[in-house]
CSV table of C-alpha atoms in Angstrom, one decimal:
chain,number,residue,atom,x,y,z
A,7,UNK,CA,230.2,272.0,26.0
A,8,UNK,CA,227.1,274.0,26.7
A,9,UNK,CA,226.3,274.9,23.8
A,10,UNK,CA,226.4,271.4,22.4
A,11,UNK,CA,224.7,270.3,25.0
A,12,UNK,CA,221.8,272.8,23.9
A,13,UNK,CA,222.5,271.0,20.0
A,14,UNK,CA,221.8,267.5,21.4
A,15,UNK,CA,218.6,268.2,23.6
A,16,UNK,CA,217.1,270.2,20.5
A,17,UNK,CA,217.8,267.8,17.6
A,18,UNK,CA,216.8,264.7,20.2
A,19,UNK,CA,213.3,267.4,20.3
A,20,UNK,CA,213.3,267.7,16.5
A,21,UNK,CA,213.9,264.1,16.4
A,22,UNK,CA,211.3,262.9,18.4
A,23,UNK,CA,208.5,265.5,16.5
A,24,UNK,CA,209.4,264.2,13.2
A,25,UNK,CA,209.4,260.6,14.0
A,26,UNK,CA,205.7,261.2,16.0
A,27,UNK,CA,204.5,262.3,13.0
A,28,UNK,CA,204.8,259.0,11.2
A,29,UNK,CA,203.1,257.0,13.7
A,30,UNK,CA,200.1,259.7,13.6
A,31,UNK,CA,199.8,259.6,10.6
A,32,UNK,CA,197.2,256.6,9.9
A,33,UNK,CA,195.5,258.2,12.8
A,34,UNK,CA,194.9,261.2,10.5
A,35,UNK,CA,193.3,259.4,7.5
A,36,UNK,CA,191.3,256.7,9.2
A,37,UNK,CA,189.1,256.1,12.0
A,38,UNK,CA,191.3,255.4,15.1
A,39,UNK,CA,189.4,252.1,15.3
A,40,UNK,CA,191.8,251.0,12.1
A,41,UNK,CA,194.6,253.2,12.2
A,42,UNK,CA,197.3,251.1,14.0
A,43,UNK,CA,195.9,248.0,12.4
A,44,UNK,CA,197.1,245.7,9.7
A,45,UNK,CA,194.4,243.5,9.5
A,46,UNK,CA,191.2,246.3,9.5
A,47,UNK,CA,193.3,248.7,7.3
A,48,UNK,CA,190.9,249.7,4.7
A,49,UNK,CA,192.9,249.8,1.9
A,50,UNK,CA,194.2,246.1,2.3
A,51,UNK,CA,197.6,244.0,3.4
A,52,UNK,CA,199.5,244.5,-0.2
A,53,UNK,CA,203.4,244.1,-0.1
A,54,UNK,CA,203.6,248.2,-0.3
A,55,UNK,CA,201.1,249.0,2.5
A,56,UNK,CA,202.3,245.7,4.7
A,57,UNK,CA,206.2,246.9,4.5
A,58,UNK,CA,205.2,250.6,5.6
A,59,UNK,CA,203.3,249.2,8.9
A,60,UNK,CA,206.1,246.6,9.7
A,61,UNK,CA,208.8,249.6,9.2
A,62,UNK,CA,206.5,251.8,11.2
A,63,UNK,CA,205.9,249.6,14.2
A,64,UNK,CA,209.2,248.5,14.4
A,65,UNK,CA,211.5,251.5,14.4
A,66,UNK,CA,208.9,254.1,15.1
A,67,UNK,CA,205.7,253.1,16.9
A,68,UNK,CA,206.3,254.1,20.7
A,69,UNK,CA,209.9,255.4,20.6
A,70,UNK,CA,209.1,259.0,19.6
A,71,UNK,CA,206.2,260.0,22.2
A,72,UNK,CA,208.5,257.9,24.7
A,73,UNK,CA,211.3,259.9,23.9
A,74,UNK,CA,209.3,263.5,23.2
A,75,UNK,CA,207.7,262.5,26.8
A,76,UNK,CA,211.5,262.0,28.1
A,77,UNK,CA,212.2,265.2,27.1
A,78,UNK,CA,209.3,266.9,28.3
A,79,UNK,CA,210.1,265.9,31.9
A,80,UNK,CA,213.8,267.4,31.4
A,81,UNK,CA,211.8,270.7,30.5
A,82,UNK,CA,210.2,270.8,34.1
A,83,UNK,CA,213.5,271.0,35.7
A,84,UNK,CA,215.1,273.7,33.1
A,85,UNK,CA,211.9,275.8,33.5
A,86,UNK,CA,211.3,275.1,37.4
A,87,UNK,CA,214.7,274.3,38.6
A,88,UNK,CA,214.9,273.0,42.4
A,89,UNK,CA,211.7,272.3,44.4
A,90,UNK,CA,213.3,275.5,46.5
A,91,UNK,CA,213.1,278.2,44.2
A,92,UNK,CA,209.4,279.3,44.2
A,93,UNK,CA,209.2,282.0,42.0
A,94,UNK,CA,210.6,279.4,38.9
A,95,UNK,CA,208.0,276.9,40.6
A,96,UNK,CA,205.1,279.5,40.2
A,97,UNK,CA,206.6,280.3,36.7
A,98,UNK,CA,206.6,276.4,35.9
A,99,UNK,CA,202.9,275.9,37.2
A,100,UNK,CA,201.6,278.6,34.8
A,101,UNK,CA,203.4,277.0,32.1
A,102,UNK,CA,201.9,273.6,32.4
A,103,UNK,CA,198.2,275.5,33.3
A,104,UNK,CA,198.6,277.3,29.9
A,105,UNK,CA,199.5,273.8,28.1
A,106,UNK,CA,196.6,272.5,29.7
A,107,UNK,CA,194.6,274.8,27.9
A,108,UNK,CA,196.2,274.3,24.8
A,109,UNK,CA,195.9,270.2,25.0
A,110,UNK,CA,192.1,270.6,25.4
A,111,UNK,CA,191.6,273.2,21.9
A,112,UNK,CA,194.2,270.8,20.1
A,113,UNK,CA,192.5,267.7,21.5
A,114,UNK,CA,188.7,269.1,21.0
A,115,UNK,CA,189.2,271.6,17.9
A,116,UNK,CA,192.0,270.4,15.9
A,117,UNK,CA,192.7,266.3,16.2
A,118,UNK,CA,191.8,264.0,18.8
A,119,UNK,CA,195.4,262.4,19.0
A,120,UNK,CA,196.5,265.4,21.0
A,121,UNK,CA,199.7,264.4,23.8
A,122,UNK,CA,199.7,267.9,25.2
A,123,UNK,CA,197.1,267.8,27.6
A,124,UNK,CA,198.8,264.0,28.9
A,125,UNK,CA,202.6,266.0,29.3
A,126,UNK,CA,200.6,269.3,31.3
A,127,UNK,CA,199.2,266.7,33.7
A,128,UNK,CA,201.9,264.3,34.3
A,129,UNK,CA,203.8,267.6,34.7
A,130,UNK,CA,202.4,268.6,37.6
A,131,UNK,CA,202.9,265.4,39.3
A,132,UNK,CA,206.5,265.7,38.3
A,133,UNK,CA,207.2,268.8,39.2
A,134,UNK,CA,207.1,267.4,43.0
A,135,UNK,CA,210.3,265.2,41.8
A,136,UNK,CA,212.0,267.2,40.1
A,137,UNK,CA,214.7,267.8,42.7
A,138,UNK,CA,214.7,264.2,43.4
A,139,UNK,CA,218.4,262.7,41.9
A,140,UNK,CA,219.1,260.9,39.1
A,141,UNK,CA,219.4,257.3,41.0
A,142,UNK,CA,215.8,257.9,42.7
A,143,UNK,CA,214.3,259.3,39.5
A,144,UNK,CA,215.5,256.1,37.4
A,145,UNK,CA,215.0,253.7,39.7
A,146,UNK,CA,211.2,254.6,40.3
A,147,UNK,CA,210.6,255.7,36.6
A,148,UNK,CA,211.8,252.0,35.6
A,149,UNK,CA,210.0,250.7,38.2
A,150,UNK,CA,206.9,252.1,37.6
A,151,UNK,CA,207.2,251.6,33.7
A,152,UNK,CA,208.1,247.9,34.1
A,153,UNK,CA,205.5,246.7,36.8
A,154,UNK,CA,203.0,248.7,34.5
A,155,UNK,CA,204.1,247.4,31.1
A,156,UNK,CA,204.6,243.6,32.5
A,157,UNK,CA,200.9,243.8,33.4
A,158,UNK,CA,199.7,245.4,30.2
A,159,UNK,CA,201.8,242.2,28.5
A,160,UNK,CA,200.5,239.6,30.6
A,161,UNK,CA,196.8,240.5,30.5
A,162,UNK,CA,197.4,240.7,26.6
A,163,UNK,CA,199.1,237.1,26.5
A,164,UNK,CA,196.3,235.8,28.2
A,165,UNK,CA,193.7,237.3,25.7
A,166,UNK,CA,196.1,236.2,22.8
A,167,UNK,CA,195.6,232.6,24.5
A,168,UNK,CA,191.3,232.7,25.1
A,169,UNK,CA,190.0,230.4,22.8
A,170,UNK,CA,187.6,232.4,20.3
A,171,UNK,CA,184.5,231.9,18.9
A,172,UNK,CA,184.9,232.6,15.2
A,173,UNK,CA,180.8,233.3,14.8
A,174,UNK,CA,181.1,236.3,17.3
A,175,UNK,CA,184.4,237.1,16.7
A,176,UNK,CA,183.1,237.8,13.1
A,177,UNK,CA,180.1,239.7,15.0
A,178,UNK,CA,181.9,241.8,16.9
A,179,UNK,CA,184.9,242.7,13.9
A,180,UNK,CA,181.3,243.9,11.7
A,181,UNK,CA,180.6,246.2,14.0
A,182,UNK,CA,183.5,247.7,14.2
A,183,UNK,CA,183.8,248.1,10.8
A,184,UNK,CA,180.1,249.3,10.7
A,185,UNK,CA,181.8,252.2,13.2
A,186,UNK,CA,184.6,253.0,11.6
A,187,UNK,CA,182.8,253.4,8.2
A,188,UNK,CA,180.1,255.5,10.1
A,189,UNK,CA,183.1,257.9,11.1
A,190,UNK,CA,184.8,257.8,7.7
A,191,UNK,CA,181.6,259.3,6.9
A,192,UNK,CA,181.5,261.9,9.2
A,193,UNK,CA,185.5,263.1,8.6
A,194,UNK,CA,184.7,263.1,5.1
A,195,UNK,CA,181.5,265.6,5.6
A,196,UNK,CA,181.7,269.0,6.1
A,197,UNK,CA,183.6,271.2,8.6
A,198,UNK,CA,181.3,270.9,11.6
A,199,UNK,CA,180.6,266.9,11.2
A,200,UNK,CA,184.5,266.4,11.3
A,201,UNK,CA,184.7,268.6,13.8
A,202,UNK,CA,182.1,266.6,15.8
A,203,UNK,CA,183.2,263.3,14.8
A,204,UNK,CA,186.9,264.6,15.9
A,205,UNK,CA,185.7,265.8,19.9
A,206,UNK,CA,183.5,262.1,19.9
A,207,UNK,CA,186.4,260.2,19.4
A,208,UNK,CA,188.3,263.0,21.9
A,209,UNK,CA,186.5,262.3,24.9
A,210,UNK,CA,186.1,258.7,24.3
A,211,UNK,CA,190.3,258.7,24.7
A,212,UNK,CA,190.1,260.3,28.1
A,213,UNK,CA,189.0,257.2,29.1
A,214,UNK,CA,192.8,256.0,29.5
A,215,UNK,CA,194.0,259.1,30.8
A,216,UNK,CA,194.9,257.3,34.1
A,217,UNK,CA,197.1,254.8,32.6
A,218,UNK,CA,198.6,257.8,30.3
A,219,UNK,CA,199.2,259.7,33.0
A,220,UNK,CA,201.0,257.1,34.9
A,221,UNK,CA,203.4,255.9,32.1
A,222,UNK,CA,203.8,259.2,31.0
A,223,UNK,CA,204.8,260.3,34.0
A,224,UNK,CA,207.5,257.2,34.8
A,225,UNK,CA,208.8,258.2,31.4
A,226,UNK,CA,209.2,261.6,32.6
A,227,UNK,CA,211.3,260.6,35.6
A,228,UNK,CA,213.3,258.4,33.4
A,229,UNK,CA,214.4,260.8,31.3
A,230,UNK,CA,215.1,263.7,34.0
A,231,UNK,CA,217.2,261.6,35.9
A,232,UNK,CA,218.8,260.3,32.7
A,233,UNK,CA,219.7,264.1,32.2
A,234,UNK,CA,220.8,264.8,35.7
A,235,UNK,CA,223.1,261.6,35.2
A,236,UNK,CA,224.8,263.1,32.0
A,237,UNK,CA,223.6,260.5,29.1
A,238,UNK,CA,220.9,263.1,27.8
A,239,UNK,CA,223.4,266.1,27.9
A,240,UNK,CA,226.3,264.2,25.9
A,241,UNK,CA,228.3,264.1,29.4
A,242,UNK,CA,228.1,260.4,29.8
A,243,UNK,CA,231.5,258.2,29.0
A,244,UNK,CA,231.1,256.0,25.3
A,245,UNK,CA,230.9,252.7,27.7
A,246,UNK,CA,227.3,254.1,28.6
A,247,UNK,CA,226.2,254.9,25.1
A,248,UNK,CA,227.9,251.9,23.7
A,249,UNK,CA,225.3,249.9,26.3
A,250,UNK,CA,222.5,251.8,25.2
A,251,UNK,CA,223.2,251.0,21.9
A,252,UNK,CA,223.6,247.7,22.5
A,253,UNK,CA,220.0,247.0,24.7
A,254,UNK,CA,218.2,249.0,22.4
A,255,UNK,CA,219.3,247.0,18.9
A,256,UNK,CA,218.4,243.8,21.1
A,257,UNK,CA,215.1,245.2,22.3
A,258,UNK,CA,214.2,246.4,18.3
A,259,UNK,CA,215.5,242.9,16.9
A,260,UNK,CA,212.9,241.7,19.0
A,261,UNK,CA,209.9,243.7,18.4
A,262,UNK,CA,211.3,243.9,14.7
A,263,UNK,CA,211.0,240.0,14.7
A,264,UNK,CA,207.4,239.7,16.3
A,265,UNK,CA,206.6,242.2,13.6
A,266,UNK,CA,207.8,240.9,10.8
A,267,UNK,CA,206.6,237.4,11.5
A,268,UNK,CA,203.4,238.3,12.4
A,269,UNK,CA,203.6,240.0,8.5
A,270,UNK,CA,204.9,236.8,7.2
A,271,UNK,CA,201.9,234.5,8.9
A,272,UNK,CA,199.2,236.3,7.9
A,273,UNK,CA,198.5,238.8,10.6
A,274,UNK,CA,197.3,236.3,13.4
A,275,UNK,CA,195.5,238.3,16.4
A,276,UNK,CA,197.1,236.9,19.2
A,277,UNK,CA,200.7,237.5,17.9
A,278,UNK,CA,199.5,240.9,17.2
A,279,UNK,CA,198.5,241.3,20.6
A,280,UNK,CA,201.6,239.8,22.6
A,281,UNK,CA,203.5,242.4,19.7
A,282,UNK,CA,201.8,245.2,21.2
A,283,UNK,CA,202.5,244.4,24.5
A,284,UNK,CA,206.7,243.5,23.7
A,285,UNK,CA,206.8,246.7,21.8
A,286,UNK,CA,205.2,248.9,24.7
A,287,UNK,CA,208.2,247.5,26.9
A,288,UNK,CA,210.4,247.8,25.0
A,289,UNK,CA,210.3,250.8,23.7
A,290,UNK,CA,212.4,252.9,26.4
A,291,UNK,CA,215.8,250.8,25.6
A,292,UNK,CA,215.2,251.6,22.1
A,293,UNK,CA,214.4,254.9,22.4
A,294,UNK,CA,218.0,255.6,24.6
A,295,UNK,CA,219.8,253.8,21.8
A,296,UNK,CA,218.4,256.5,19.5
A,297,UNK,CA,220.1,259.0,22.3
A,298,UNK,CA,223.0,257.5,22.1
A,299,UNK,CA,223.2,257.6,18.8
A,300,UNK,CA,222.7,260.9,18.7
A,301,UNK,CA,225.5,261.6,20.9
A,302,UNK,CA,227.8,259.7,18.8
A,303,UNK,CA,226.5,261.8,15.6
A,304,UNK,CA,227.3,265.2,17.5
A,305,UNK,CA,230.8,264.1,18.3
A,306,UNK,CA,231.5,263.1,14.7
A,307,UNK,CA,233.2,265.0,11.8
A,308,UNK,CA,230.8,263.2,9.6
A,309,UNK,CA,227.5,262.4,11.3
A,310,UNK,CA,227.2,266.0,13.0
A,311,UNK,CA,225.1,267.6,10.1
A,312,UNK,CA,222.2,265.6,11.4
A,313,UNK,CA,222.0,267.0,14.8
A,314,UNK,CA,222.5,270.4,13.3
A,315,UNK,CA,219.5,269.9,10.9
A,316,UNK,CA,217.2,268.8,13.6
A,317,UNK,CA,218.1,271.4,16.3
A,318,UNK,CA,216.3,274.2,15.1
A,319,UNK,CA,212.9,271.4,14.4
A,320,UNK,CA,213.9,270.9,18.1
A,321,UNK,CA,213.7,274.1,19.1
A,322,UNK,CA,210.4,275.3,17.6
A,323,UNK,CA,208.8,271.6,18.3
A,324,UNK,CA,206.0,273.2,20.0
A,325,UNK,CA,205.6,274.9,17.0
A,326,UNK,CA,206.0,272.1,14.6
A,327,UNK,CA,203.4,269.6,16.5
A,328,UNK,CA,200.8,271.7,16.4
A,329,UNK,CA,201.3,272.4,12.9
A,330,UNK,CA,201.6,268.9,11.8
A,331,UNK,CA,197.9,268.4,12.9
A,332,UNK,CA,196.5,271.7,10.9
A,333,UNK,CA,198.7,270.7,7.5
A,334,UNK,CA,197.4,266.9,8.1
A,335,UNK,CA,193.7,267.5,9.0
A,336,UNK,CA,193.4,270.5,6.2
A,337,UNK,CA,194.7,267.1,3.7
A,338,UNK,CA,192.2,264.8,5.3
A,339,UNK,CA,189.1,266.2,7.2
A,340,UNK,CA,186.3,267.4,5.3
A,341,UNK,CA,185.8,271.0,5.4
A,342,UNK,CA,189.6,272.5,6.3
A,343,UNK,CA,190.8,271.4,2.6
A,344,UNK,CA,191.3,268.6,0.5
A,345,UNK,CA,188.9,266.4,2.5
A,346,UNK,CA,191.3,263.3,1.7
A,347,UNK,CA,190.1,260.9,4.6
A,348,UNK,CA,190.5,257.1,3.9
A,349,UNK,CA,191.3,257.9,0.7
A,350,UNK,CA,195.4,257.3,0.9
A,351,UNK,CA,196.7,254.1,1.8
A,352,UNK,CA,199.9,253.7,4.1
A,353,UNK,CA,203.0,254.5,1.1
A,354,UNK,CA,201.0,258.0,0.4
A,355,UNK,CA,201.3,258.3,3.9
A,356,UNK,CA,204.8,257.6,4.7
A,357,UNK,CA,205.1,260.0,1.4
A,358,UNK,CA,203.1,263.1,2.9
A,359,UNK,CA,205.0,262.6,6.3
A,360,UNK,CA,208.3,263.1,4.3
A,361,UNK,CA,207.0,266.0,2.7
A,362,UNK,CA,206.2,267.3,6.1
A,363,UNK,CA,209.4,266.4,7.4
A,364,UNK,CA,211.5,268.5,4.7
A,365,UNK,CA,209.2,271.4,4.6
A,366,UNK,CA,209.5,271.8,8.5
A,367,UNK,CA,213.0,271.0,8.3
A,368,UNK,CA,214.1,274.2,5.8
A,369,UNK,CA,210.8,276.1,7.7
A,370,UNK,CA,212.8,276.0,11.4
A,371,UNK,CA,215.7,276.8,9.6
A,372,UNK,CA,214.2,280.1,7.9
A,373,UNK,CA,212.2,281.2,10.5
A,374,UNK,CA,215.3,280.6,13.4
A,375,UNK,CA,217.7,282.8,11.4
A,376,UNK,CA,215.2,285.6,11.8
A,377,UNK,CA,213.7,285.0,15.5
A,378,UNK,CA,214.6,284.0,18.7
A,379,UNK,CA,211.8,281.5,18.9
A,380,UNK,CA,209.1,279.6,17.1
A,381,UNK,CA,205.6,281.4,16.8
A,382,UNK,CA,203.6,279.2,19.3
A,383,UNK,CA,206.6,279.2,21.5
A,384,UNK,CA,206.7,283.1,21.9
A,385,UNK,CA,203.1,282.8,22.4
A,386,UNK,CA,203.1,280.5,25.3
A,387,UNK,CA,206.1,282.1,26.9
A,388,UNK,CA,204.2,285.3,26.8
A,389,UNK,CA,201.1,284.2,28.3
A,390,UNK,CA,202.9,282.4,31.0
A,391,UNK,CA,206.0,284.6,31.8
A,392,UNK,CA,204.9,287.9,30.2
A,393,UNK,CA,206.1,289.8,27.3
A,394,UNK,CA,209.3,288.4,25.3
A,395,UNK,CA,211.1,289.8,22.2
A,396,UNK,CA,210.6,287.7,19.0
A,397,UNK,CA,212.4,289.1,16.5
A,398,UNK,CA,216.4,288.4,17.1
A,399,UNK,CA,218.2,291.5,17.7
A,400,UNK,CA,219.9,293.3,14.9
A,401,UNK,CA,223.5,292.7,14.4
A,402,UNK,CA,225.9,295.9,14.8
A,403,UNK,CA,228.4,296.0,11.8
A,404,UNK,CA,231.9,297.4,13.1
């Protein structure tokens, strides 16, 4: 049981870094001012590009960094254990310090999209719960996500129902585009305006670190006390995961159907806003449905060869997200390589992320059967709890 306990949590990692990348994606070829939208997507609303964003925001959009930040506060418990042990708690703090560090170069350096820096900080807040128990973390994690979310969606219905004045309207959607063609400039320049253009749009995200760091960290909670209760360790009965199931394909029906009709009537704004709003709330049902589902594929003759593909992704995802951003800014950013920025519409994309997705695939794979961790992963163990082998040891041949 442990050891397929250690399957599931690793491919649900590897699932959730995989599934993050599509979602990035846009952000990686286009201003951020455009990326998630279908209206201001520079390379038009044709059948192709539409289907990709409708697939996109229906089954992906939200339900991988919700379940990568699940995850994430499961970690804080395996690396800290109780609130009572200090020397784990000392090695935990170091270990979110050290991500700290490496959020701000990813965020600042490589690509502004960076979630690190948002995991270290909720981390530390969590790290005060972590001995809470699985009731108490739920119960406030839901809480917290809910009263949050049904905010978020209300202040967006009532935006969706201002009455507009097309003359500005058209004013203010100029001058956006007038920005976001003034940073397609400056991605598509050389190395050092990219890399400008990239820390600009950085800091001006930090903005809604507060919010981050609150839903981040009630996603945190959810998923450690979903843990501690069994459903993320493969413990739970098949009446649980048959529930989850069950919420979650009513939950993506939903959004799927705001979606899809908001493709269908010609991408009005304020259905695209109440969309938004449905799919933020939505998305931690969903995500657990993609748990369970995962549960039911380790436990299956069949379906198992999925989790066992994805646990090794899982297991280097440190790795793996960090090198998504270098393969994805060296194809679009000016000066790292091809210099491909708002030059690919939405199928390329969804193309190039499969690529990615293979290629890191049969890379865990390789690199697993020949160390005892991912690259990045030694590195951040090392500087956090001192020197660790690599390289697995050698097998003794009777």
């Amino acid at each position: 049981m442990d050891k397929d306990r250690i399957v599931l949590l690793d491919a649900l990692r590897g699932l959730g870094v995989l599934g993050i990348l599509l979602c990035n994606a846009p952000d990686f070829a286009v201003p951020p001012v455009v990326a998630e939208s279908a209206s201001h997507w520079p390379h038009g609303t044709g059948p192709a590009t539409l289907s990709v964003w409708v697939v996109t925001q229906w089954l992906f959009q939200r339900k991988f960094v919700t379940l990568f930040a699940m995850l994430f506060g499961v970690s804080i418990f395996l690396v800290g254990g109780e609130r009572s042990d200090k020397e784990r708690g000392a090695i935990l703090r170091r270990r979110l310090l050290w991500m700290v560090a490496f959020g701000l170069l990813h965020g600042f350096a490589i690509w502004y999209g960076d979630v690190l820096l948002s995991y270290a900080l909720a981390g530390f807040a969590i790290l005060l719960a972590r001995s809470w128990p699985a009731r108490k973390l739920i119960r406030t994690g839901v809480t917290i996500w809910t009263a949050f979310s049904l905010l978020a969606l209300v202040g967006l219905s009532f935006a969706a129902l201002m009455p507009q004045d097309a003359a500005q309207e058209g004013i203010e959607t100029a001058k956006m585009l007038a920005k976001a063609k003034a940073a397609e400039a400056q991605y598509s320049a050389g190395f050092v305006p990219s890399l400008v253009r990239n820390a600009k749009d950085r800091l001006a995200l930090l903005a809604g670190e507060p919010i981050i760091f609150v839903m981040t960290s009630a996603l945190m909670m959810l998923g450690l006390g979903a843990f501690k209760a069994g459903v993320l360790t493969g413990e739970a009965s098949d009446r649980v995961y048959r529930r989850l199931v069950a919420w979650g394909l009513l939950a993506s029906a939903l959004v799927g159907g705001l979606f899809v009709a908001e493709a269908v009537m010609g991408l009005p704004r304020g259905l695209g806003m109440v969309s938004v709003g449905v799919q933020w709330m939505l998305a931690p049902p969903t995500t657990l449905a993609y748990v369970a589902l995962m549960v039911f594929a380790t436990r299956s003759k069949v379906w198992s060869a999925i989790p066992r593909v994805l646990a090794p992704v899982g297991q280097m995802a440190f790795t793996n997200y960090l090198a998504q951003s270098v393969i994805m800014t060296a194809i679009f950013y000016g000066g790292r390589g091809l210099g491909l920025h708002g030059q690919v519409d939405r199928p390329g994309l969804a193309a190039i992320t499969v690529g990615i997705w293979i290629a890191q695939i049969l890379w865990s794979r390789w690199w697993l059967d020949r160390f005892a961790m991912g690259p990045l992963e030694w590195v951040w163990r090392r500087l956090y709890r001192g020197p660790s082998p690599l390289r697995k040891p050698a097998r003794v041949v009777a």
